[in-house]
Backbone as a printed PyTorch tensor [residue, N CA C, xyz], in Angstrom:
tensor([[[ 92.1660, 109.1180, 101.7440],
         [ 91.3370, 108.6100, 100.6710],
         [ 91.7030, 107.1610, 100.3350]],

        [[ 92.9510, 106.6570, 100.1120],
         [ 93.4120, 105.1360,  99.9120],
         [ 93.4380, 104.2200, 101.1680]],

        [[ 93.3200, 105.1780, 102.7890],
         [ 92.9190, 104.3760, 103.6480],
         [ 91.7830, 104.3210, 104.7270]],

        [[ 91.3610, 103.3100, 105.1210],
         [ 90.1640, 103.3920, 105.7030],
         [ 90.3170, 102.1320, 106.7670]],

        [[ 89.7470, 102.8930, 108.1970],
         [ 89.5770, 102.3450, 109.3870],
         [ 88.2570, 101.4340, 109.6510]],

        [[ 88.1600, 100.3210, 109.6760],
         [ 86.1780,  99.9390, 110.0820],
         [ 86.4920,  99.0880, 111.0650]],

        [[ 85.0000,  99.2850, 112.0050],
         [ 85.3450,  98.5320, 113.4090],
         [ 83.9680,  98.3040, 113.4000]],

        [[ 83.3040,  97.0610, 113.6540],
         [ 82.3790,  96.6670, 113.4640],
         [ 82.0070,  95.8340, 114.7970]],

        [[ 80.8620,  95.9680, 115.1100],
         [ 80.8160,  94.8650, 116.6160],
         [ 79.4820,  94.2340, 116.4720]],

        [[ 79.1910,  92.9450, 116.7150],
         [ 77.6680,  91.9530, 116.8120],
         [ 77.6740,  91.4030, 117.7520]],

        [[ 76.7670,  91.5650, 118.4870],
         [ 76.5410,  90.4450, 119.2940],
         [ 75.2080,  89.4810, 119.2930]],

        [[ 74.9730,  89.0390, 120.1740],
         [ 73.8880,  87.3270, 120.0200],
         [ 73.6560,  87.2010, 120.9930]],

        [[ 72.9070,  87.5610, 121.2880],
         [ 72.3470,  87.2380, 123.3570],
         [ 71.3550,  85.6600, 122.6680]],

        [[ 71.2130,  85.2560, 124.2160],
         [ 70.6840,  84.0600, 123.7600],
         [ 69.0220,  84.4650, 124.1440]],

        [[ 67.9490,  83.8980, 123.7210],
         [ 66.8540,  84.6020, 124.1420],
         [ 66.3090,  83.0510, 125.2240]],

        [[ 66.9440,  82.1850, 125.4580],
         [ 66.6650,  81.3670, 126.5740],
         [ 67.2860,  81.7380, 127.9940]],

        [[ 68.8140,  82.0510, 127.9520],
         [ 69.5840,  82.7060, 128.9430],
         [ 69.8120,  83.9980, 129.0860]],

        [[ 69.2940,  85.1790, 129.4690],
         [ 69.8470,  86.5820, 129.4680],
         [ 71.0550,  86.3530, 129.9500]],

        [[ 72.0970,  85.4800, 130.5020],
         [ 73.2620,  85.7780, 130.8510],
         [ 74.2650,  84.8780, 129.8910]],

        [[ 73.6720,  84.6620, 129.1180],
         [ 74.0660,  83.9280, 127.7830],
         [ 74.3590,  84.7940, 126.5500]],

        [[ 75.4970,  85.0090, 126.1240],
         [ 75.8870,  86.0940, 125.0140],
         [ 77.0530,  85.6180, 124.0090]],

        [[ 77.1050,  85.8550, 123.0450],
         [ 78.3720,  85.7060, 122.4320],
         [ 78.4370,  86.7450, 121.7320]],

        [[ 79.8590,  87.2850, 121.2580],
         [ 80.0600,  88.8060, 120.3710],
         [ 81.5710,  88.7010, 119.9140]],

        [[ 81.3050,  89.0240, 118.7670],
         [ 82.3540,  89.2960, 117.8090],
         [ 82.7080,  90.8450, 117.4040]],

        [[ 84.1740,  91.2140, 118.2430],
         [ 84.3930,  92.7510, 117.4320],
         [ 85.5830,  92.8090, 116.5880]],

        [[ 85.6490,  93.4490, 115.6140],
         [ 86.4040,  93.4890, 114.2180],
         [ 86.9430,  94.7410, 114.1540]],

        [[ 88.1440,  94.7830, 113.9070],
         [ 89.0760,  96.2800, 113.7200],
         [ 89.8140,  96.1580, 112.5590]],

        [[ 89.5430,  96.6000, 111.3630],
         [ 90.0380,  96.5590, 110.1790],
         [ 90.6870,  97.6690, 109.6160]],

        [[ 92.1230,  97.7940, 109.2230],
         [ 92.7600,  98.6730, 108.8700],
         [ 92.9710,  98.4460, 107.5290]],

        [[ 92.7930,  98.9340, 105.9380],
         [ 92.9060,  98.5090, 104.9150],
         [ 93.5360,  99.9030, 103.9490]],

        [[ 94.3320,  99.4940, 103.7060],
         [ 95.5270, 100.8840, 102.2910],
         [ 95.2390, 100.1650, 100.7090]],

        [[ 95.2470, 100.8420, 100.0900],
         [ 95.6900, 101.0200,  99.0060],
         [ 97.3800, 101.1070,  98.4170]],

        [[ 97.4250,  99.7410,  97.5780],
         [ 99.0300,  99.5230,  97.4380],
         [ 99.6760, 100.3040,  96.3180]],

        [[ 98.1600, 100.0900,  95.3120],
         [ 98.4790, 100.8210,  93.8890],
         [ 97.1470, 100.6740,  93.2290]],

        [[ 96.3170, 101.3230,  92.5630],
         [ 95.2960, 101.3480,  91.6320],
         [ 94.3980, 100.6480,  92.0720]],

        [[ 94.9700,  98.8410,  91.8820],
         [ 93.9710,  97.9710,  91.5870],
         [ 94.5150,  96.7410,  93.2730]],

        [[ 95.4350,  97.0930,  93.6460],
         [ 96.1800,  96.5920,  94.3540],
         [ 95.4130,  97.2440,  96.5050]],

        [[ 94.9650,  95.8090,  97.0390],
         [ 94.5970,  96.6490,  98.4200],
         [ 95.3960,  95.4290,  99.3260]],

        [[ 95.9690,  95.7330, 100.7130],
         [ 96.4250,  95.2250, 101.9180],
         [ 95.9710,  95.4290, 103.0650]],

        [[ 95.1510,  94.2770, 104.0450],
         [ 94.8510,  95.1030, 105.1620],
         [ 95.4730,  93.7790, 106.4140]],

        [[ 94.9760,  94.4770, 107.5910],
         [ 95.2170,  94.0530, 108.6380],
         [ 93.5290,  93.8990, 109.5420]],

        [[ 94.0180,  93.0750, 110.3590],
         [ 92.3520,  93.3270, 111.2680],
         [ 92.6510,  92.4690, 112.1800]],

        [[ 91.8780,  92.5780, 113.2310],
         [ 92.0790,  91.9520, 114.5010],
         [ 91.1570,  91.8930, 115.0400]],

        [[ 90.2630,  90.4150, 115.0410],
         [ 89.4110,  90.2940, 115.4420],
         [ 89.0290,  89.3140, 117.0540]],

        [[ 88.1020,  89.4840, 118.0520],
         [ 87.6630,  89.2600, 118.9020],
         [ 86.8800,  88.3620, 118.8180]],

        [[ 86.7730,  87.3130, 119.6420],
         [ 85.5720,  86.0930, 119.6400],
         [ 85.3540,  85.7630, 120.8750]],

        [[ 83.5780,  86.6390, 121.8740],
         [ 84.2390,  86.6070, 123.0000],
         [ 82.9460,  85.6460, 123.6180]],

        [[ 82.9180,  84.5900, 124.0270],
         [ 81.5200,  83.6210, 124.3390],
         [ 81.6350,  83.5640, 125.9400]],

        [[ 80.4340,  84.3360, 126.1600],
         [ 80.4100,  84.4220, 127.7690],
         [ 79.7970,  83.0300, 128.9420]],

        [[ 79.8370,  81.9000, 128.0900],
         [ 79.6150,  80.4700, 128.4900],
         [ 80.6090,  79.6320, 127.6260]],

        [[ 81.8980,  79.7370, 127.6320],
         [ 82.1600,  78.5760, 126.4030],
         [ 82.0140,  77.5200, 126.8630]],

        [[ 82.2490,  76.6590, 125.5760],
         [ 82.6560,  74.5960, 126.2740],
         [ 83.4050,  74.5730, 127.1760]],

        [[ 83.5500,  73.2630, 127.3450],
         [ 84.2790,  72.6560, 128.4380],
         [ 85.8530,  72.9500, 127.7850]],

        [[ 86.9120,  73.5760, 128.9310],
         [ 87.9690,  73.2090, 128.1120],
         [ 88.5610,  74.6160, 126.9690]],

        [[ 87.5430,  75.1470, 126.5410],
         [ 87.6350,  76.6240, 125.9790],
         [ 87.9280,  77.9840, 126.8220]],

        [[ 88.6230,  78.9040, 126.2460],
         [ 88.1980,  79.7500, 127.0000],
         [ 87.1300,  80.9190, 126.5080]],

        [[ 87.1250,  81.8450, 127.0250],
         [ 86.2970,  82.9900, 126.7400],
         [ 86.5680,  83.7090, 125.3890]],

        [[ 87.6650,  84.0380, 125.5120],
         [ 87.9970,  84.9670, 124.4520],
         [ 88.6060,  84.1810, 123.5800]],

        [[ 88.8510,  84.6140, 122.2470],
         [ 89.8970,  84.5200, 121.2970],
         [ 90.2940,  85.3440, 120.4050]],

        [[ 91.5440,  85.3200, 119.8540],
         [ 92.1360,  86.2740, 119.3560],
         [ 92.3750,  86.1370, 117.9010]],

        [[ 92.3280,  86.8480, 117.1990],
         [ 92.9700,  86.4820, 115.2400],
         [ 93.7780,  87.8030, 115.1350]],

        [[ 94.7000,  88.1130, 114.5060],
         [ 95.3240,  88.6200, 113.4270],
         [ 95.8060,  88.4090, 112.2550]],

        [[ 94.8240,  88.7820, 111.0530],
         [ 94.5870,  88.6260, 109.5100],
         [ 95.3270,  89.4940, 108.6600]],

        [[ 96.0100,  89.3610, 108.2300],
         [ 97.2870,  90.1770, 107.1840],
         [ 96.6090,  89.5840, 105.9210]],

        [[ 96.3140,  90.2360, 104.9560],
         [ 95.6860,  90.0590, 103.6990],
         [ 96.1480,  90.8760, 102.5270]],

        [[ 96.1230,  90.3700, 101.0550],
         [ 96.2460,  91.3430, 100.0600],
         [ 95.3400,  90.9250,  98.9170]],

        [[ 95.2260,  92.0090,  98.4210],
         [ 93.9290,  91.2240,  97.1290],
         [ 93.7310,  92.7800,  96.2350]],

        [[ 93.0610,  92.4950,  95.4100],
         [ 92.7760,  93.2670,  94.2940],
         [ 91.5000,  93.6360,  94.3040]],

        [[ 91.2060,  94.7270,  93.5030],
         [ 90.0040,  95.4490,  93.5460],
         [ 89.8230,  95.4970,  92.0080]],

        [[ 88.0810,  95.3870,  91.8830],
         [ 88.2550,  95.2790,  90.5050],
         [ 87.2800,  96.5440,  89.9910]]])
């Protein structure tokens, strides 16, 4: 009940290139610290199947967060 899993995925095809895509997937783990009190984690994906010059494909985040609920 104080914790909850969300995994969320979008993507963006390009409607000029069918082999043109970009997509973002999100894995969010979030607890309850105390009452009013929340902490989560998430790890998100950034994956552009043409990047720039110099970029690569993928990228990576890991977000450690705390905040309050009101």
């Amino acid at each position: 009940d104080a914790t909850k899993l969300v995994h969320r995925a979008e993507a963006f095809p390009s409607v000029e290139d069918s082999d043109d895509f970009y997509c973002q997937v999100t894995t969010e783990l979030t607890t309850s610290l105390t009452e009013s009190m929340i902490a989560s984690v998430a790890h998100v994906l950034d994956y552009d199947n043409t990047p720039a010059a110099g970029f690569k494909r993928a990228d990576n985040r890991v977000i450690l967060s705390v905040g309050w609920s009101f």
